Coordinates of C-alpha atoms (C1' of nucleotides) in Angstrom, one line a residue:
Chain A
M5 CA 11.5 0.5 55.3
S6 CA 9.8 -0.6 58.8
A7 CA 6.0 -1.5 59.1
A8 CA 3.7 1.5 59.3
A9 CA 2.1 1.7 63.2
P10 CA -1.4 0.5 63.0
D11 CA -4.1 3.6 62.3
A12 CA -1.4 5.7 60.7
F13 CA -0.2 5.6 57.3
T14 CA 3.4 5.8 55.5
V15 CA 3.5 8.0 52.9
S16 CA 6.3 7.4 50.3
V17 CA 7.5 9.0 46.4
D18 CA 7.9 6.6 43.6
I19 CA 9.6 8.1 40.9
V20 CA 9.5 7.1 37.3
L21 CA 12.9 8.6 36.0
L22 CA 12.8 8.3 32.0
T23 CA 15.6 9.1 29.6
L24 CA 16.7 8.2 26.1
R25 CA 19.3 5.9 25.5
E26 CA 20.3 4.4 22.0
E27 CA 17.4 6.4 20.6
R28 CA 15.2 4.4 23.0
L29 CA 12.7 5.5 25.8
Q30 CA 14.5 3.6 29.0
V31 CA 13.2 3.9 32.9
L32 CA 15.6 3.4 35.8
L33 CA 14.5 0.6 38.0
I34 CA 16.2 -0.8 41.1
R35 CA 16.5 -4.3 42.3
R36 CA 15.0 -4.9 45.7
G37 CA 17.4 -5.9 48.0
I38 CA 15.0 -6.6 50.7
P39 CA 11.4 -8.3 51.5
P40 CA 8.5 -7.6 50.5
F41 CA 9.7 -8.4 46.6
E42 CA 13.0 -9.3 47.6
G43 CA 14.7 -9.5 44.4
W44 CA 12.0 -7.9 41.9
W45 CA 12.7 -4.5 40.1
A46 CA 11.0 -1.1 41.4
L47 CA 10.9 2.4 40.8
P48 CA 13.0 4.2 43.0
G49 CA 11.7 5.8 46.0
G50 CA 11.2 5.7 49.5
R51 CA 9.6 7.2 52.3
V52 CA 8.8 11.0 53.0
R53 CA 10.2 12.2 55.9
M54 CA 7.8 14.3 58.8
D55 CA 9.8 17.6 58.1
E56 CA 10.2 17.2 54.3
D57 CA 7.8 18.4 51.4
L58 CA 6.7 15.7 48.8
D59 CA 8.7 17.7 45.9
A60 CA 12.1 17.8 48.4
A61 CA 11.4 13.7 49.0
A62 CA 11.2 12.9 44.8
R63 CA 14.4 14.6 44.3
R64 CA 16.3 13.1 47.7
E65 CA 15.4 9.9 46.6
L66 CA 16.1 10.8 42.9
Q67 CA 19.7 11.2 44.2
E68 CA 20.2 8.7 47.1
E69 CA 19.0 6.0 45.1
T70 CA 20.4 6.6 41.8
G71 CA 24.1 8.3 42.2
V72 CA 22.4 11.6 40.1
E73 CA 24.2 14.5 42.3
R74 CA 21.7 17.5 42.0
F75 CA 19.2 16.3 39.5
E76 CA 18.6 19.2 37.1
G77 CA 16.0 17.8 34.6
H78 CA 12.3 17.9 34.5
L79 CA 10.0 16.7 37.7
E80 CA 6.4 16.7 38.2
Q81 CA 3.8 15.1 40.3
L82 CA 2.1 12.4 38.4
A83 CA -0.9 10.6 40.6
T84 CA -1.0 9.0 44.1
Y85 CA -1.6 5.9 44.8
G86 CA -3.2 4.2 47.7
T87 CA -5.2 1.5 47.6
P88 CA -5.1 -0.5 51.0
E89 CA -3.4 -3.4 49.6
R90 CA -0.8 -2.3 47.4
D91 CA 2.1 -3.0 50.4
P92 CA 1.8 -5.8 52.7
R93 CA 3.8 -4.2 55.2
G94 CA 0.3 -2.2 56.1
R95 CA -1.2 1.5 54.8
V96 CA 1.5 3.2 52.3
V97 CA -0.2 5.9 50.3
T98 CA 2.0 6.8 47.2
V99 CA 3.1 9.9 45.4
G100 CA 4.2 9.1 42.1
Y101 CA 6.4 11.5 40.4
L102 CA 7.9 12.0 36.6
A103 CA 11.4 12.9 36.3
L104 CA 13.0 13.4 32.9
M105 CA 16.9 13.8 31.8
P106 CA 19.0 13.8 29.0
D107 CA 21.4 10.3 28.7
L108 CA 24.0 11.8 30.9
P109 CA 26.1 9.6 33.9
V110 CA 25.5 6.0 34.5
P111 CA 23.2 5.2 37.7
V112 CA 24.7 4.1 40.5
A113 CA 23.1 1.5 42.8
G114 CA 22.2 3.1 46.2
T115 CA 21.3 2.6 50.2
D116 CA 18.7 -0.3 50.0
A117 CA 18.7 -1.3 46.4
A118 CA 20.9 -4.1 45.2
D119 CA 21.1 -2.8 42.1
A120 CA 20.1 0.0 39.5
R121 CA 19.5 0.0 35.5
W122 CA 18.0 1.3 32.6
W123 CA 15.2 -0.5 30.8
P124 CA 13.6 0.3 27.7
A125 CA 10.5 1.4 28.0
D126 CA 9.1 -1.5 26.0
E127 CA 11.3 -4.6 27.3
L128 CA 9.9 -4.1 31.2
P129 CA 9.7 -6.8 33.4
S130 CA 6.8 -7.4 36.0
L131 CA 7.3 -4.7 38.9
A132 CA 6.7 -4.7 42.9
F133 CA 3.6 -3.4 44.3
D134 CA 1.6 -1.5 42.0
H135 CA 4.7 0.0 39.9
D136 CA 3.7 -1.3 36.9
R137 CA 0.7 1.1 36.7
I138 CA 2.7 3.8 37.7
V139 CA 4.9 3.6 35.0
A140 CA 2.4 3.2 32.3
D141 CA 0.7 6.3 33.9
G142 CA 4.5 8.1 33.7
I143 CA 4.8 7.1 30.2
E144 CA 1.4 7.7 29.1
R145 CA 1.7 11.2 30.4
A146 CA 5.2 11.9 28.6
K147 CA 3.8 10.9 25.5
A148 CA 0.6 13.2 26.2
K149 CA 2.8 16.3 27.2
L150 CA 5.0 16.1 24.1
E151 CA 2.2 17.0 22.3
Y152 CA 1.0 20.6 24.2
T153 CA 4.6 21.7 25.8
T154 CA 8.3 21.6 25.0
L155 CA 9.2 19.0 27.7
A156 CA 11.0 17.2 25.0
T157 CA 13.9 19.5 25.3
A158 CA 14.1 17.7 29.0
F159 CA 15.6 14.8 27.3
V160 CA 18.3 16.3 25.0
E161 CA 21.5 18.2 26.3
A162 CA 22.5 22.1 25.5
P163 CA 23.6 22.8 22.0
F164 CA 21.2 20.1 20.0
T165 CA 20.1 19.4 16.2
L166 CA 16.8 19.6 15.2
R167 CA 17.5 15.7 14.6
Q168 CA 18.4 14.9 17.9
L169 CA 14.8 17.1 18.9
R170 CA 13.0 14.8 16.2
Q171 CA 14.3 11.6 17.6
V172 CA 12.9 12.0 21.0
Y173 CA 9.1 12.4 19.7
E174 CA 10.1 9.2 17.6
A175 CA 11.1 7.1 20.3
I176 CA 8.9 8.2 23.0
W177 CA 5.5 7.9 20.4
G178 CA 6.7 4.9 18.4
V179 CA 6.6 6.2 15.4
P180 CA 8.8 8.0 12.5
L181 CA 8.0 11.8 11.7
Q182 CA 8.7 13.2 8.8
P183 CA 12.2 15.8 9.2
A184 CA 10.8 18.4 6.8
N185 CA 7.4 18.8 8.6
F186 CA 8.6 18.5 12.1
R187 CA 11.2 21.1 11.6
R188 CA 8.4 23.4 10.4
K189 CA 6.6 22.9 13.2
V190 CA 8.9 23.5 16.0
L191 CA 10.4 27.0 14.0
T192 CA 7.0 28.3 13.5
A193 CA 5.4 27.8 17.6
D194 CA 5.4 31.3 18.3
P195 CA 6.5 31.9 21.7
R196 CA 9.5 30.2 20.4
F197 CA 10.4 26.5 21.1
V198 CA 13.9 26.3 20.3
V199 CA 16.6 29.6 19.2
E200 CA 19.5 28.8 17.5
A201 CA 22.5 28.4 19.0
G202 CA 25.3 30.6 17.4
E203 CA 27.5 28.0 16.1
T204 CA 28.5 26.5 19.2
P205 CA 30.1 22.8 18.2
P206 CA 29.4 23.4 14.3
R207 CA 32.3 21.1 12.9
S208 CA 33.5 18.5 15.5
P209 CA 34.1 14.5 15.9
R210 CA 30.9 14.8 13.4
E211 CA 28.8 11.8 14.6
D212 CA 27.0 11.1 11.6
R213 CA 27.3 11.9 7.7
G214 CA 25.9 14.0 5.4
R215 CA 25.5 18.1 5.7
P216 CA 26.0 19.2 9.2
A217 CA 23.1 20.7 11.2
A218 CA 22.4 23.8 12.8
R219 CA 22.1 23.8 16.6
F220 CA 19.4 25.3 19.0
R221 CA 18.7 25.7 22.3
P222 CA 15.4 25.6 24.3
G223 CA 13.2 28.9 23.7
P224 CA 11.1 30.4 25.9
A225 CA 7.8 28.9 25.1
T226 CA 6.7 26.4 27.9
L227 CA 3.7 25.3 26.0
L228 CA 3.5 24.6 22.5
H229 CA 1.3 26.7 19.5
P230 CA 0.2 25.0 17.8
P231 CA 0.5 22.0 19.3
I232 CA 2.4 19.0 17.7
L233 CA -0.1 16.3 17.6
R234 CA 1.1 12.7 17.3
P235 CA -0.2 10.9 14.3
E236 CA -3.5 8.5 14.7
P237 CA -4.4 9.5 17.9
G238 CA -6.6 6.5 18.0
R239 CA -8.9 8.5 15.5
R240 CA -9.0 10.7 12.4
Chain B
M15 CA -10.5 15.3 63.0
S16 CA -8.0 14.9 65.8
A17 CA -4.2 15.8 65.8
A18 CA -2.2 13.3 63.7
A19 CA 0.2 11.0 66.1
P20 CA 4.0 12.4 65.9
D21 CA 5.9 10.3 63.4
A22 CA 2.6 9.5 61.1
F23 CA 0.7 10.7 58.4
T24 CA -2.6 11.7 58.2
V25 CA -3.8 11.2 54.7
S26 CA -6.8 12.7 54.2
V27 CA -9.2 14.1 50.5
D28 CA -10.5 17.3 49.7
I29 CA -13.2 18.1 47.3
V30 CA -13.4 20.6 44.7
L31 CA -17.4 20.1 43.3
L32 CA -18.1 21.8 40.7
T33 CA -21.4 22.7 39.1
L34 CA -23.6 25.6 36.6
R35 CA -25.9 27.4 38.8
E36 CA -27.5 30.2 37.0
E37 CA -25.2 30.1 34.2
R38 CA -22.3 30.6 36.7
L39 CA -19.4 28.2 37.4
Q40 CA -19.6 27.5 41.5
V41 CA -18.0 26.2 44.0
L42 CA -19.3 23.8 46.8
L43 CA -17.8 25.0 50.2
I44 CA -18.4 23.9 53.8
R45 CA -17.9 26.5 56.8
R46 CA -15.7 24.9 59.3
G47 CA -17.6 24.2 62.7
I48 CA -14.3 23.3 64.8
P49 CA -11.0 24.8 64.8
P50 CA -8.6 25.2 63.0
F51 CA -9.7 27.5 61.1
E52 CA -13.2 27.7 62.7
G53 CA -16.0 29.6 61.1
W54 CA -13.7 29.6 57.4
W55 CA -15.0 28.6 54.7
A56 CA -13.1 25.3 53.1
L57 CA -13.2 22.2 51.4
P58 CA -15.3 19.3 51.9
G59 CA -13.4 16.1 52.7
G60 CA -11.8 14.2 55.7
R61 CA -9.9 11.6 56.6
V62 CA -8.8 8.5 54.8
R63 CA -10.0 5.7 56.6
M64 CA -7.6 3.0 57.3
D65 CA -9.5 0.0 55.1
E66 CA -10.6 2.7 52.4
D67 CA -9.4 3.2 49.1
L68 CA -8.9 6.9 48.4
D69 CA -11.5 7.5 45.8
A70 CA -13.7 5.6 48.0
A71 CA -13.0 7.9 50.8
A72 CA -13.8 11.0 48.4
R73 CA -17.2 9.4 47.3
R74 CA -18.0 9.0 51.1
E75 CA -16.8 12.7 51.8
L76 CA -18.8 13.7 49.0
Q77 CA -21.8 12.5 50.6
E78 CA -21.6 12.7 54.3
E79 CA -20.5 16.2 53.8
T80 CA -23.0 17.8 50.7
G81 CA -26.1 15.2 51.5
V82 CA -25.8 14.3 48.1
E83 CA -26.8 10.4 48.0
R84 CA -25.1 8.5 45.7
F85 CA -23.4 10.5 43.7
E86 CA -23.3 10.3 39.8
G87 CA -21.2 12.6 38.4
H88 CA -17.8 12.9 37.1
L89 CA -15.2 12.5 39.6
E90 CA -10.7 11.9 39.3
Q91 CA -7.9 12.9 41.1
L92 CA -6.4 16.2 40.9
A93 CA -3.0 16.0 42.9
T94 CA -1.7 15.6 46.2
Y95 CA -0.6 18.5 48.7
G96 CA 1.8 17.4 51.5
T97 CA 3.5 20.6 52.5
P98 CA 4.8 19.9 56.3
E99 CA 3.1 23.3 57.4
R100 CA -0.4 22.9 55.9
D101 CA -1.9 22.0 58.4
P102 CA -1.4 23.1 62.5
R103 CA -2.8 19.8 63.8
G104 CA 0.6 17.8 62.2
R105 CA 1.5 16.5 58.9
V106 CA -1.6 15.9 56.9
V107 CA -0.7 14.8 53.2
T108 CA -4.2 15.5 51.2
V109 CA -5.2 14.1 47.7
G110 CA -7.6 16.8 46.1
Y111 CA -10.3 15.4 44.0
L112 CA -12.6 17.1 41.2
A113 CA -16.0 16.2 41.1
L114 CA -18.6 17.6 38.6
M115 CA -22.4 17.4 38.5
P116 CA -25.7 19.0 36.9
D117 CA -27.2 21.8 39.1
L118 CA -29.5 19.2 40.9
P119 CA -29.9 19.0 44.7
V120 CA -29.5 21.7 47.5
P121 CA -26.2 20.6 49.0
V122 CA -26.7 20.0 53.1
A123 CA -24.5 20.6 56.0
G124 CA -23.2 17.3 57.2
T125 CA -21.5 16.3 60.7
D126 CA -18.7 18.5 61.2
A127 CA -19.8 21.6 59.3
A128 CA -21.8 24.2 60.4
D129 CA -22.8 25.1 56.9
A130 CA -22.3 24.5 53.5
R131 CA -23.2 26.8 50.1
W132 CA -22.4 27.3 46.6
W133 CA -20.1 30.3 45.9
P134 CA -19.9 31.4 42.8
A135 CA -16.1 30.5 41.0
D136 CA -15.2 33.7 40.6
E137 CA -16.6 35.4 43.9
L138 CA -14.7 32.8 46.2
P139 CA -13.8 34.0 49.6
S140 CA -10.3 33.1 51.1
L141 CA -10.4 29.3 52.3
A142 CA -9.1 27.3 55.0
F143 CA -5.4 25.8 54.5
D144 CA -4.1 26.1 51.1
H145 CA -7.6 25.0 49.7
D146 CA -7.4 28.1 47.4
R147 CA -4.8 26.6 45.8
I148 CA -6.6 23.1 45.3
V149 CA -9.5 25.5 44.3
A150 CA -7.7 26.6 41.7
D151 CA -6.0 24.0 40.0
G152 CA -9.3 21.9 40.3
I153 CA -11.0 25.0 37.9
E154 CA -7.9 25.0 35.8
R155 CA -8.1 21.5 35.6
A156 CA -11.9 21.8 34.3
K157 CA -10.9 24.2 32.0
A158 CA -8.2 22.4 30.0
K159 CA -10.2 19.5 29.6
L160 CA -13.2 21.1 28.0
E161 CA -10.9 21.3 25.2
Y162 CA -10.1 18.3 24.6
T163 CA -12.6 15.8 26.8
T164 CA -16.7 15.3 26.6
L165 CA -16.7 16.2 30.0
A166 CA -19.1 19.1 29.4
T167 CA -21.7 16.7 29.2
A168 CA -21.0 16.4 33.2
F169 CA -22.5 19.8 34.2
V170 CA -26.2 19.1 32.2
E171 CA -28.6 16.8 32.6
A172 CA -29.9 13.5 30.0
P173 CA -31.5 15.5 27.4
F174 CA -29.8 18.8 26.8
T175 CA -29.9 21.4 23.7
L176 CA -26.8 22.6 22.8
R177 CA -27.3 26.2 24.1
Q178 CA -27.1 24.3 27.4
L179 CA -24.2 22.7 26.2
R180 CA -22.8 25.9 24.8
Q181 CA -23.2 27.6 28.0
V182 CA -21.0 25.2 30.4
Y183 CA -17.9 26.1 27.7
E184 CA -19.3 29.5 27.8
A185 CA -19.5 29.8 32.1
I186 CA -16.6 28.3 32.5
W187 CA -14.1 29.8 30.2
G188 CA -15.5 32.6 30.9
V189 CA -15.7 33.9 27.6
P190 CA -18.8 33.7 24.4
L191 CA -18.7 31.5 22.0
Q192 CA -20.5 31.9 18.2
P193 CA -23.5 29.6 18.4
A194 CA -23.3 28.4 14.8
N195 CA -19.4 27.6 15.1
F196 CA -19.8 25.7 18.4
R197 CA -22.7 24.0 16.8
R198 CA -20.6 22.5 13.9
K199 CA -17.8 21.6 16.0
V200 CA -19.7 19.7 18.4
L201 CA -21.7 17.7 15.6
T202 CA -18.5 17.4 13.6
A203 CA -16.8 15.6 16.1
D204 CA -15.9 12.2 14.5
P205 CA -16.8 9.4 17.7
R206 CA -19.4 11.7 18.3
F207 CA -19.9 14.1 21.0
V208 CA -23.6 14.1 21.4
V209 CA -26.2 12.0 19.6
E210 CA -29.8 13.1 18.8
A211 CA -32.2 12.3 21.9
G212 CA -35.6 11.5 19.8
E213 CA -37.8 14.5 20.5
T214 CA -38.0 13.5 24.6
P215 CA -40.1 16.8 25.7
P216 CA -40.0 18.8 22.4
R217 CA -43.1 20.7 23.2
S218 CA -42.7 21.5 27.1
P219 CA -43.0 24.3 29.4
R220 CA -41.0 26.8 26.8
E221 CA -38.1 27.8 29.1
D222 CA -37.0 30.8 26.5
R223 CA -38.4 32.2 23.7
G224 CA -37.8 31.7 19.8
R225 CA -37.5 28.3 18.1
P226 CA -37.6 25.4 20.0
A227 CA -34.0 23.6 20.0
A228 CA -33.0 19.9 19.4
R229 CA -32.5 17.6 22.8
F230 CA -28.8 15.5 22.7
R231 CA -27.5 12.7 25.2
P232 CA -23.9 12.4 25.3
G233 CA -22.6 10.4 22.9
P234 CA -19.6 7.4 22.5
A235 CA -17.1 9.7 22.3
T236 CA -14.6 10.4 25.6
L237 CA -11.6 12.4 23.6
L238 CA -12.8 15.1 21.5
H239 CA -11.3 15.1 18.0
P240 CA -10.6 18.0 16.7
P241 CA -10.5 19.7 20.0
I242 CA -12.7 22.7 20.6
L243 CA -10.0 25.2 21.6
R244 CA -10.7 28.1 23.9
P245 CA -10.4 31.6 22.2
E246 CA -7.3 33.3 23.0
P247 CA -5.1 30.6 25.0
G248 CA -2.5 32.9 25.7
R249 CA -1.3 33.7 22.3
R250 CA -2.2 34.1 18.7
Chain C
dC5 C1' 35.3 14.8 -9.4
dT6 C1' 31.3 12.0 -8.4
dA7 C1' 28.6 9.5 -5.2
dT8 C1' 26.3 9.5 -1.2
dT9 C1' 24.0 11.4 2.3
dT10 C1' 21.4 14.4 5.6
dA11 C1' 19.6 19.8 6.2
dG12 C1' 16.5 22.4 4.9
dA13 C1' 13.2 25.2 1.4
dG14 C1' 9.3 24.9 -0.8
dT15 C1' 5.1 23.3 -3.0
dC16 C1' 0.4 21.1 -3.1
dA17 C1' -3.9 19.8 -2.1
dG18 C1' -7.4 19.1 1.8
dT19 C1' -9.3 20.1 6.4
dA20 C1' -10.4 23.4 10.1
dC21 C1' -11.3 27.8 11.5
dG22 C1' -13.4 32.6 12.6
dA23 C1' -16.6 35.8 11.2
dC24 C1' -20.8 36.2 9.2
dT25 C1' -24.8 36.0 6.7
dA26 C1' -29.6 33.9 5.4
dT27 C1' -33.0 30.8 6.2
dA28 C1' -36.5 28.1 9.6
dT29 C1' -39.2 27.5 13.5
dC30 C1' -41.4 28.8 17.2
dA31 C1' -44.2 32.1 20.5
dT32 C1' -46.7 36.1 21.0
dC33 C1' -49.0 40.4 20.0
dC34 C1' -51.8 43.5 17.6
Chain D
dG11 C1' -54.3 35.4 11.2
dG12 C1' -50.6 38.1 9.9
dA13 C1' -46.6 40.9 12.1
dT14 C1' -42.9 40.4 15.3
dG15 C1' -39.5 39.0 18.1
dA16 C1' -36.1 35.8 19.2
dT17 C1' -33.6 31.7 19.0
dA18 C1' -32.1 27.6 16.0
dT19 C1' -29.6 25.8 12.2
dA20 C1' -27.8 25.9 7.5
dG21 C1' -24.6 27.6 4.5
dT22 C1' -20.3 31.1 2.5
dC23 C1' -16.2 32.7 2.1
dG24 C1' -11.5 34.2 3.0
dT25 C1' -7.1 32.1 6.1
dA26 C1' -4.3 29.1 8.1
dC27 C1' -2.6 24.5 9.3
dT28 C1' -1.1 19.6 8.1
dG29 C1' 0.3 15.8 5.5
dA30 C1' 2.6 13.7 1.6
dC31 C1' 5.9 15.1 -1.6
dT32 C1' 9.5 17.4 -4.5
dC33 C1' 14.3 20.3 -5.1
dT34 C1' 18.1 22.1 -3.3
dA35 C1' 22.4 22.8 -0.7
dA36 C1' 26.3 21.2 2.4
dA37 C1' 28.9 18.2 3.8
dT38 C1' 32.1 13.3 3.5
dA39 C1' 34.1 9.1 1.0
dG40 C1' 36.6 7.4 -2.7

DNA sequence: CTATTTAGAGTCAGTACGACTATATCATCC
DNA sequence: GGATGATATAGTCGTACTGACTCTAAATAG
């Protein structure tokens, strides 16, 4: 990244990539190898090219900086941040993106990043630029969308158990949910939230003890009806 | 607006200003006086200055192009649109804003606009650039936020009746609501949606017939609990 | 075979909802 | 000045959904 020419804007994208690792919500951060904020942790991202769509730029940066080949997860625009002083190099307006994926590969450091790693969402360091705020907005968006969309399935791989799906909610909301009630809500959603996935790996390495659970796949629904609301959303 | 320099971005804001006039949802549009799209209707908006915050630019353009002195209504960021071909003059990334206000003054044409007027949301002409999509996104956002926020009060002036508030919902959702049920929902919301406003103008010009209604003001709540859901949100 | 563990079904009382019905309070018109 | 028309506001009722539980099923470990 070079300095922006006077009287012109630089437009960048910054991605809040979330996943579930070890039953915790984690955020991918990159350690900056160059000034400003050299040595600080920051969101993966970078300049948008002159002939490039914003979404395409987000996908490209996601791949370049994290070593993810062909990002398959969910990607959506979050908000745009453009206070004049947010980047000491000049006027940089950045479009924040929210990306979600299951816990698959380990990210690799990319071009101008000295290091890259997952950080638990509740143990984040102080970030470069205004990235703290972007991360906060991204996590809040994820929490909210779990309520009325089927986005939770973006965090787990193809055949999954309802326990896994419930753990997505529990990790992101930070509260325990009652398995029986969660099950009822997921299975009674009208356009189907999940559909049964044959008996894919029914008898396998046995990760846990107890009765084996049925496997499901994402159903046709995108919006959840009725919604699955988080307990104590502030009132009630 | 001049052409953007090569290898640099222009950043602009475009505002979807909504109000309720004659019991219909209406959008403020400006007729472009200069190319490109000369003579077409477009959203009010313009370039963000180099030392200016995005929100400030939206407020400024709102005032400059619509003659509104000190915009008092609701203003929030919508989304950012940045496909490379969206503006023939060069690479222009625009941040869309949603603004809401009661039906107060009549807008005046501003600087580079040949004309300005309100258009009913369901009778819009074809718009310049990708403004059709921005308007659609703005209206959808407004529809959605009526459900779980108290944003409807942004469309009516200080002491209002529940009938007026209900008409906001009816106009924006395009469906009739049952007065009694609407009343129950509004009045039982826990952090208060509305509070009684003494007897401000209780006996006045009498706009309608029938028993006069009590007057209310916006209450302390921002989020609505429980939400007021639109009928048939697609399923059920 | 028994203990243990998790999956999944079922129960019950409280809350919110849609659809109505009934009553109250105005202005106006004979 | 009482009847009429119109709207505001209160109340009723059956259905749906929820949270908090309890109970049964199906597996493994010893």
